[in-house]
Structure formats: C-alpha cells, structure tokens
Amino acid sequence: MAKIIAGIGSSHVPAIGAALDNGKTEEPYWKRVFSGFEKSKQWMAQAKPDVAIVVYNDHASAFSVEMIPTFALGCAAEFPPADEGWGPRPVPVLKGHPALAAHIAQSVILDEFDLTIVNKMEVDHGLTVPMNLLFGQPKDAWPCPVIPLAVNVVMYPPPTGHRCYMLGKAIRKAVESYPEDLNVVIFGTGGLSHQISGPRAGLINSKWDKAFLDNLTRDPKKLTRIPHIEYMREAGAEGIEMVMWLIMRGALDDKVDEVYRFYTVPASNTAVGHIILENARKSAGARKAAGKSRRGAAGKSRQAAVRQRSHRIASKGTR
Ligand code: DHB
Ligand code: FE
C-alpha cells in the first residue's frame, strides 16, 4: 500500500530560482533564504520518497486567461520546465508517475472532486522552485517522480480553503488505496503574505503568516474557515496562494509532528515560509503493543529513521 509520509510547505518566489540559476546563492541576501532549507534537504535525502505530489499554482505559463482549471492533475510521463520569459529554467525535465496519477484521478473524481486531467503540461517556478529548495540542483534528473496538482489562485474565484483541505483528504484516500508500496510526500506551495502590484505592493504581514503556520500544525480546521477576503486583506492579493497549503495539510493526520519550520522576510516581494509536518508517532504503548522498539537501527523502518533524524533538526529550526 502506498502512504503519505510527510507534508512540506514551501514558498515559490521566482527570484529564488533566478538566484540559483545565476550563481547568487552565496550573496548575503540569498544566503539568508537558502540557509533555511539546508536541514530540509538533509531531511529529504534521508526520507528518499518514491513520489512527490506537488500542489502548486501555474502563473499563466501552462494555462492562460483563456482557460483556467480549478484543480488540474498532471498525469503525463514528463513535465518540462516552462519558458517564463527568459527561456526555460536550467533544471531537469520532471518525470511523472502516470500510473499513480491516473489512480488518484479515478479515486478523487469518483469521490466527487471534479479534477481536470492534464496529459501535457509545462511547469513554472511555482513547482520548480520548491523542488530546488528541497531536492537541491540536480544536473540530469530529479531524485523522484512528481505528480503536479495545479490549483487556480490567479483568477477569481479560487477554491475555498475548506475545499482544498477536503481534496487533501481525498488524495490521501486515493494514495492509500494504491497497491504498490510507495512512500509519498506531498508539497503545499506558494505564499506566504505578498502583494505584487497596486497601492499595497510589497505588503508583508509576518504576524498573520506565523499564526497561519501555528494553526497549520495545531488547528488546520480553523484555517479552513478563513474566507478569501481575509487572505486578501491580511496577506495581500497573492497571499491567496496559501490555500494550497491546506491541500497538503488535509492529506495528513489530524495530529502531526512539526519537525521543522523556517520563516524569513523578504525574498523579492514575498514572505518566505517553510514547514515539514510528519504524521504523529504512535504512542509508546501502541509501539510496545506492536512489538517495536525505537532503539537500535536494526529493523527500523525508513519512516522511523527519518523521524529520529527529524527530531534532531526540529530543535534547530528557525521561527
Ligand atoms: C513574486 C512572488 C510570487 O509568488 C510570484 O508568483 C511572482 C513574483 C515576487 O515576490 O516577486
Ligand atoms: Fe506565485
């Protein structure tokens, strides 16, 4: 059976991609941003997921105002990086997982979430930047296949936070009914607070962002009741991207362990937020009943190994 082992939240600022592509990561402005993802890359290298589901938004690269699906699931065998005006980013073509993607489409659509099935799609910074932040800059190939889920947050009306959260639950059910043993991570990307144009351009609301991250871990249902107008007012016009994090959160247990968090302002116009959430460990009693010990490496599951390591990084995360 496939299972979702963790959820990752990450901003997707395009200038982060430009800093990577143009060798600026050691400049103090960018070092501050990239330093917050070093431990996460180690976490990811140890987690070694078999597949990543990346919930992101297209910025008029694959779609345009002519056609904007609310939820579009990438079922193709590969997803090339899009040309966003300066040529495609120099990152490897992303390999898909058509079999799992088709299974998710079937399960979720029959559960009455009307996804759009996309069999050909280029992916922009919304997907490639979080991939770099968590997997680094591979030259030839990404370490695991990716299933992109593009969400409309660029033209009114985007989906509600509640709809996103419930879709996350349907995706989890779909993954768990896939017969192959696969460890899956799910990304929620975009945000945090930012506004790119208009009189409030440059708006950042760290207090609101941090409360969002707190509730993402502890009380996500509270977040599902936030109306669009509140995202706009408190987190800026592009802050609405944060609803995508609720798909990731919906795919996890009600109780999760926050194993890492990072927050810095600004990167370009945007507050950068990042979080890693794992499904809560079983209680000591339950572990004993299951005849498992967390001590000693022999026989330890990959997920347990990741968790032990995560607890080391948790104490060092930046808030
Ligand atoms: C910026 C942020 C975004 O989320 C985006 O899609 C484009 C630009 C910015 O901060 O400049
Ligand atoms: Fe964006």
Short mmCIF file of C-alpha atoms and ligand atoms in Angstrom, two decimals:
data_model
loop_
_atom_site.label_atom_id
_atom_site.label_comp_id
_atom_site.label_asym_id
_atom_site.label_seq_id
_atom_site.Cartn_x
_atom_site.Cartn_y
_atom_site.Cartn_z
CA MET A 1 0.00 0.00 0.00
CA ALA A 2 1.23 3.49 -0.79
CA LYS A 3 1.29 6.01 2.03
CA ILE A 4 1.86 9.70 2.60
CA ILE A 5 4.79 10.03 4.97
CA ALA A 6 5.03 13.81 5.27
CA GLY A 7 3.79 17.18 4.11
CA ILE A 8 6.06 20.01 3.09
CA GLY A 9 5.06 23.65 2.84
CA SER A 10 7.30 26.00 0.85
CA SER A 11 7.13 29.42 -0.79
CA HIS A 12 7.93 29.54 -4.51
CA VAL A 13 9.32 33.06 -5.19
CA PRO A 14 10.63 33.17 -8.80
CA ALA A 15 13.66 35.28 -7.79
CA ILE A 16 14.84 32.28 -5.72
CA GLY A 17 15.03 30.33 -8.97
CA ALA A 18 16.90 33.19 -10.63
CA ALA A 19 19.37 33.33 -7.70
CA LEU A 20 20.01 29.58 -8.09
CA ASP A 21 20.33 29.73 -11.86
CA ASN A 22 22.66 32.74 -11.79
CA GLY A 23 25.01 31.55 -9.02
CA LYS A 24 23.92 34.09 -6.40
CA THR A 25 23.24 31.71 -3.51
CA GLU A 26 26.28 32.89 -1.53
CA GLU A 27 25.27 36.57 -1.62
CA PRO A 28 24.17 37.59 1.91
CA TYR A 29 20.60 38.45 0.82
CA TRP A 30 20.12 35.00 -0.71
CA LYS A 31 22.23 33.05 1.78
CA ARG A 32 19.71 34.10 4.45
CA VAL A 33 16.94 32.48 2.40
CA PHE A 34 18.78 29.31 1.33
CA SER A 35 20.20 28.68 4.81
CA GLY A 36 16.65 27.89 5.97
CA PHE A 37 16.43 24.92 3.62
CA GLU A 38 19.78 23.21 4.33
CA LYS A 39 18.41 20.94 7.08
CA SER A 40 15.32 20.23 4.97
CA LYS A 41 17.45 19.00 2.09
CA GLN A 42 19.14 16.61 4.53
CA TRP A 43 15.71 15.51 5.79
CA MET A 44 14.59 14.89 2.21
CA ALA A 45 17.78 13.00 1.30
CA GLN A 46 17.08 10.68 4.22
CA ALA A 47 13.32 10.38 3.59
CA LYS A 48 14.01 9.31 -0.03
CA PRO A 49 10.35 9.50 -1.11
CA ASP A 50 9.31 7.33 -4.04
CA VAL A 51 6.96 10.02 -5.37
CA ALA A 52 6.26 13.69 -4.63
CA ILE A 53 2.79 15.16 -5.16
CA VAL A 54 3.40 18.88 -5.67
CA VAL A 55 0.41 21.17 -5.15
CA TYR A 56 1.32 24.45 -6.82
CA ASN A 57 -0.11 27.18 -9.00
CA ASP A 58 0.56 27.94 -12.62
CA HIS A 59 1.27 31.64 -13.30
CA ALA A 60 -0.17 31.86 -16.83
CA SER A 61 2.60 29.56 -18.14
CA ALA A 62 0.77 26.31 -18.99
CA PHE A 63 -2.66 27.92 -18.86
CA SER A 64 -3.78 31.45 -19.73
CA VAL A 65 -6.83 33.61 -19.11
CA GLU A 66 -8.42 31.64 -21.94
CA MET A 67 -8.66 28.51 -19.81
CA ILE A 68 -8.04 28.10 -16.09
CA PRO A 69 -8.89 24.78 -14.45
CA THR A 70 -9.57 24.97 -10.71
CA PHE A 71 -7.70 21.73 -9.94
CA ALA A 72 -5.55 20.19 -12.71
CA LEU A 73 -3.76 16.89 -12.08
CA GLY A 74 -0.67 16.15 -14.15
CA CYS A 75 -0.96 12.58 -15.43
CA ALA A 76 1.78 12.82 -18.07
CA ALA A 77 5.04 10.85 -18.18
CA GLU A 78 7.07 14.07 -18.03
CA PHE A 79 6.72 17.78 -17.37
CA PRO A 80 9.26 20.14 -18.99
CA PRO A 81 10.13 23.45 -17.30
CA ALA A 82 8.15 26.33 -18.83
CA ASP A 83 9.61 29.36 -20.57
CA GLU A 84 8.53 32.23 -18.31
CA GLY A 85 10.12 34.93 -20.46
CA TRP A 86 13.84 34.16 -20.09
CA GLY A 87 13.85 30.67 -21.58
CA PRO A 88 13.08 27.51 -19.60
CA ARG A 89 14.92 27.27 -16.26
CA PRO A 90 18.04 25.06 -16.47
CA VAL A 91 16.52 22.27 -14.38
CA PRO A 92 15.94 18.65 -15.43
CA VAL A 93 12.64 17.71 -17.04
CA LEU A 94 10.39 16.35 -14.28
CA LYS A 95 9.36 12.71 -14.64
CA GLY A 96 5.74 11.99 -13.77
CA HIS A 97 4.13 8.88 -12.28
CA PRO A 98 1.28 8.26 -14.75
CA ALA A 99 0.04 5.10 -13.01
CA LEU A 100 -0.36 6.66 -9.56
CA ALA A 101 -1.65 9.91 -11.08
CA ALA A 102 -4.34 8.03 -13.05
CA HIS A 103 -5.28 6.13 -9.89
CA ILE A 104 -5.58 9.41 -7.93
CA ALA A 105 -7.68 10.95 -10.72
CA GLN A 106 -10.05 7.99 -10.69
CA SER A 107 -10.38 7.79 -6.91
CA VAL A 108 -10.76 11.54 -6.36
CA ILE A 109 -13.16 12.14 -9.25
CA LEU A 110 -15.34 9.21 -8.18
CA ASP A 111 -15.26 10.83 -4.71
CA GLU A 112 -16.89 13.82 -6.45
CA PHE A 113 -13.92 16.18 -6.72
CA ASP A 114 -14.01 17.19 -10.38
CA LEU A 115 -10.31 17.37 -11.28
CA THR A 116 -9.12 18.28 -14.75
CA ILE A 117 -6.88 15.55 -16.17
CA VAL A 118 -3.82 17.04 -17.86
CA ASN A 119 -1.74 14.82 -20.14
CA LYS A 120 0.64 17.50 -21.41
CA MET A 121 1.88 20.38 -19.28
CA GLU A 122 4.90 22.58 -18.74
CA VAL A 123 5.61 23.62 -15.16
CA ASP A 124 6.75 27.04 -13.98
CA HIS A 125 8.55 28.47 -10.91
CA GLY A 126 5.53 27.55 -8.78
CA LEU A 127 6.71 23.94 -8.98
CA THR A 128 10.39 24.09 -9.88
CA VAL A 129 11.48 26.49 -7.10
CA PRO A 130 10.14 24.38 -4.19
CA MET A 131 11.69 21.32 -5.89
CA ASN A 132 15.09 23.04 -5.86
CA LEU A 133 14.69 24.16 -2.27
CA LEU A 134 14.04 20.61 -1.06
CA PHE A 135 15.99 18.50 -3.57
CA GLY A 136 18.84 20.89 -4.47
CA GLN A 137 20.04 21.43 -8.02
CA PRO A 138 20.40 18.01 -9.71
CA LYS A 139 22.07 18.24 -13.11
CA ASP A 140 20.48 15.39 -15.04
CA ALA A 141 17.48 14.01 -13.14
CA TRP A 142 15.34 14.73 -10.08
CA PRO A 143 15.59 12.04 -7.40
CA CYS A 144 11.92 11.01 -7.62
CA PRO A 145 8.94 11.30 -9.95
CA VAL A 146 6.48 14.13 -9.42
CA ILE A 147 2.71 14.41 -9.73
CA PRO A 148 1.83 18.08 -10.21
CA LEU A 149 -1.53 19.37 -8.99
CA ALA A 150 -2.10 22.88 -10.36
CA VAL A 151 -4.61 24.99 -8.43
CA ASN A 152 -6.21 28.17 -9.72
CA VAL A 153 -5.26 31.03 -7.41
CA VAL A 154 -4.70 33.61 -10.15
CA MET A 155 -8.23 34.40 -11.30
CA TYR A 156 -11.30 34.86 -9.12
CA PRO A 157 -12.81 32.64 -7.81
CA PRO A 158 -10.12 30.35 -6.45
CA PRO A 159 -11.27 27.30 -4.47
CA THR A 160 -12.07 27.78 -0.77
CA GLY A 161 -9.63 26.70 1.90
CA HIS A 162 -12.19 24.14 3.06
CA ARG A 163 -12.47 22.63 -0.42
CA CYS A 164 -8.69 22.41 -0.60
CA TYR A 165 -8.49 20.69 2.80
CA MET A 166 -11.16 18.15 1.81
CA LEU A 167 -9.39 17.50 -1.50
CA GLY A 168 -6.27 16.71 0.51
CA LYS A 169 -8.23 14.07 2.41
CA ALA A 170 -9.50 12.56 -0.86
CA ILE A 171 -5.93 12.46 -2.21
CA ARG A 172 -4.75 10.65 0.89
CA LYS A 173 -7.53 8.07 0.49
CA ALA A 174 -6.52 7.63 -3.15
CA VAL A 175 -2.84 7.15 -2.29
CA GLU A 176 -3.67 4.64 0.44
CA SER A 177 -5.72 2.54 -1.97
CA TYR A 178 -2.82 2.23 -4.44
CA PRO A 179 -1.49 -1.32 -4.14
CA GLU A 180 2.24 -0.70 -4.61
CA ASP A 181 4.36 0.10 -1.53
CA LEU A 182 5.33 3.69 -2.20
CA ASN A 183 6.39 6.40 0.23
CA VAL A 184 4.81 9.64 -0.92
CA VAL A 185 5.46 13.20 0.20
CA ILE A 186 3.01 15.98 -0.58
CA PHE A 187 4.02 19.61 -1.07
CA GLY A 188 1.81 22.63 -0.48
CA THR A 189 3.49 25.61 -2.13
CA GLY A 190 3.13 29.36 -2.68
CA GLY A 191 2.73 32.29 -0.29
CA LEU A 192 3.25 33.40 2.31
CA SER A 193 1.99 37.00 2.52
CA HIS A 194 2.77 39.08 -0.55
CA GLN A 195 1.25 41.57 -2.94
CA ILE A 196 2.99 42.24 -6.22
CA SER A 197 1.10 45.19 -7.67
CA GLY A 198 -1.26 48.03 -6.79
CA PRO A 199 -1.12 50.52 -3.94
CA ARG A 200 -0.30 47.81 -1.38
CA ALA A 201 2.57 46.27 -3.41
CA GLY A 202 5.22 44.96 -1.03
CA LEU A 203 2.74 44.13 1.73
CA ILE A 204 4.04 41.52 4.19
CA ASN A 205 2.21 40.50 7.37
CA SER A 206 4.55 38.34 9.47
CA LYS A 207 2.18 38.17 12.44
CA TRP A 208 -0.58 36.71 10.27
CA ASP A 209 1.84 34.35 8.47
CA LYS A 210 3.19 32.95 11.74
CA ALA A 211 -0.32 32.43 13.13
CA PHE A 212 -1.16 30.59 9.89
CA LEU A 213 1.86 28.29 10.37
CA ASP A 214 0.95 27.70 14.03
CA ASN A 215 -2.59 26.73 13.09
CA LEU A 216 -1.45 24.67 10.13
CA THR A 217 0.18 22.35 12.63
CA ARG A 218 -2.25 22.57 15.55
CA ASP A 219 -5.68 23.58 14.28
CA PRO A 220 -5.96 23.37 10.48
CA LYS A 221 -9.76 23.25 10.63
CA LYS A 222 -9.67 26.83 11.91
CA LEU A 223 -7.75 27.80 8.76
CA THR A 224 -10.38 26.16 6.54
CA ARG A 225 -12.88 28.80 7.71
CA ILE A 226 -10.79 31.78 6.54
CA PRO A 227 -12.68 33.50 3.69
CA HIS A 228 -10.86 34.74 0.58
CA ILE A 229 -11.37 38.35 1.60
CA GLU A 230 -9.35 37.77 4.77
CA TYR A 231 -6.41 36.31 2.82
CA MET A 232 -6.55 39.35 0.54
CA ARG A 233 -6.83 41.87 3.37
CA GLU A 234 -4.27 40.30 5.72
CA ALA A 235 -1.82 38.54 3.39
CA GLY A 236 -2.11 40.64 0.21
CA ALA A 237 -3.59 39.81 -3.19
CA GLU A 238 -1.14 36.96 -3.84
CA GLY A 239 -1.41 35.69 -0.26
CA ILE A 240 -4.37 33.66 -1.53
CA GLU A 241 -1.73 31.15 -2.74
CA MET A 242 -1.71 29.92 0.87
CA VAL A 243 -4.95 27.95 0.35
CA MET A 244 -2.78 25.41 -1.47
CA TRP A 245 -1.04 24.54 1.80
CA LEU A 246 -4.41 23.26 3.07
CA ILE A 247 -4.46 20.51 0.42
CA MET A 248 -1.15 19.27 1.80
CA ARG A 249 -2.45 19.55 5.37
CA GLY A 250 -5.68 17.73 4.57
CA ALA A 251 -3.65 14.77 3.30
CA LEU A 252 -2.03 14.29 6.75
CA ASP A 253 -3.31 13.03 10.09
CA ASP A 254 -5.33 15.39 12.28
CA LYS A 255 -2.40 15.40 14.69
CA VAL A 256 1.03 15.92 13.16
CA ASP A 257 4.57 16.49 14.37
CA GLU A 258 6.04 19.76 13.15
CA VAL A 259 9.61 18.68 12.63
CA TYR A 260 10.92 21.85 11.03
CA ARG A 261 9.92 25.43 10.38
CA PHE A 262 11.64 28.39 8.75
CA TYR A 263 10.41 31.91 8.14
CA THR A 264 12.25 34.91 6.71
CA VAL A 265 11.33 38.21 5.10
CA PRO A 266 11.61 39.23 2.40
CA ALA A 267 12.64 37.37 -0.74
CA SER A 268 11.74 39.65 -3.61
CA ASN A 269 8.25 40.85 -2.57
CA THR A 270 7.38 37.81 -0.55
CA ALA A 271 7.50 36.40 2.98
CA VAL A 272 9.20 33.02 2.73
CA GLY A 273 7.71 30.26 4.85
CA HIS A 274 8.65 26.61 5.06
CA ILE A 275 7.42 23.75 7.22
CA ILE A 276 7.81 19.98 7.41
CA LEU A 277 4.98 18.01 9.03
CA GLU A 278 5.01 14.28 9.74
CA ASN A 279 2.10 12.15 10.79
CA ALA A 280 2.24 11.88 14.60
CA ARG A 281 4.16 8.97 16.02
CA LYS A 282 2.28 6.17 17.68
CA SER A 283 2.17 6.40 21.48
CA ALA A 284 4.83 4.42 23.36
CA GLY A 285 2.10 1.97 24.45
CA ALA A 286 0.98 1.36 20.89
CA ARG A 287 4.58 0.82 19.81
CA LYS A 288 5.11 -1.67 22.63
CA ALA A 289 1.93 -3.47 21.68
CA ALA A 290 3.20 -3.63 18.11
CA GLY A 291 6.43 -5.17 19.46
CA LYS A 292 8.61 -2.42 18.07
CA SER A 293 11.42 -0.56 19.73
CA ARG A 294 12.63 2.84 18.56
CA ARG A 295 16.10 2.00 19.89
CA GLY A 296 18.69 0.44 17.62
CA ALA A 297 18.95 0.72 13.88
CA ALA A 298 18.27 -2.95 13.11
CA GLY A 299 14.82 -3.48 11.68
CA LYS A 300 13.98 0.20 11.94
CA SER A 301 11.61 1.40 9.24
CA ARG A 302 12.72 4.14 6.89
CA GLN A 303 9.99 6.38 8.23
CA ALA A 304 11.12 5.85 11.83
CA ALA A 305 14.68 6.61 10.81
CA VAL A 306 13.53 9.83 9.21
CA ARG A 307 11.57 10.75 12.32
CA GLN A 308 14.52 10.23 14.62
CA ARG A 309 16.59 12.47 12.43
CA SER A 310 13.77 15.00 12.18
CA HIS A 311 13.75 15.42 15.91
CA ARG A 312 17.34 16.49 15.72
CA ILE A 313 16.55 19.15 13.12
CA ALA A 314 13.41 20.28 14.91
CA SER A 315 15.36 21.73 17.79
CA LYS A 316 17.39 23.83 15.39
CA GLY A 317 14.63 25.22 13.19
CA THR A 318 14.22 28.98 12.87
CA ARG A 319 10.92 30.59 13.74
C1 DHB B 1 6.76 37.02 -6.63
C2 DHB B 1 6.11 36.08 -5.85
C3 DHB B 1 5.29 35.14 -6.44
O1 DHB B 1 4.55 34.22 -5.74
C4 DHB B 1 5.17 35.09 -7.81
O2 DHB B 1 4.45 34.07 -8.34
C5 DHB B 1 5.80 36.02 -8.60
C6 DHB B 1 6.61 37.01 -8.01
C7 DHB B 1 7.65 38.05 -6.01
O3 DHB B 1 7.81 38.07 -4.79
O4 DHB B 1 8.24 38.83 -6.75
FE FE B 2 3.22 32.99 -7.08
#
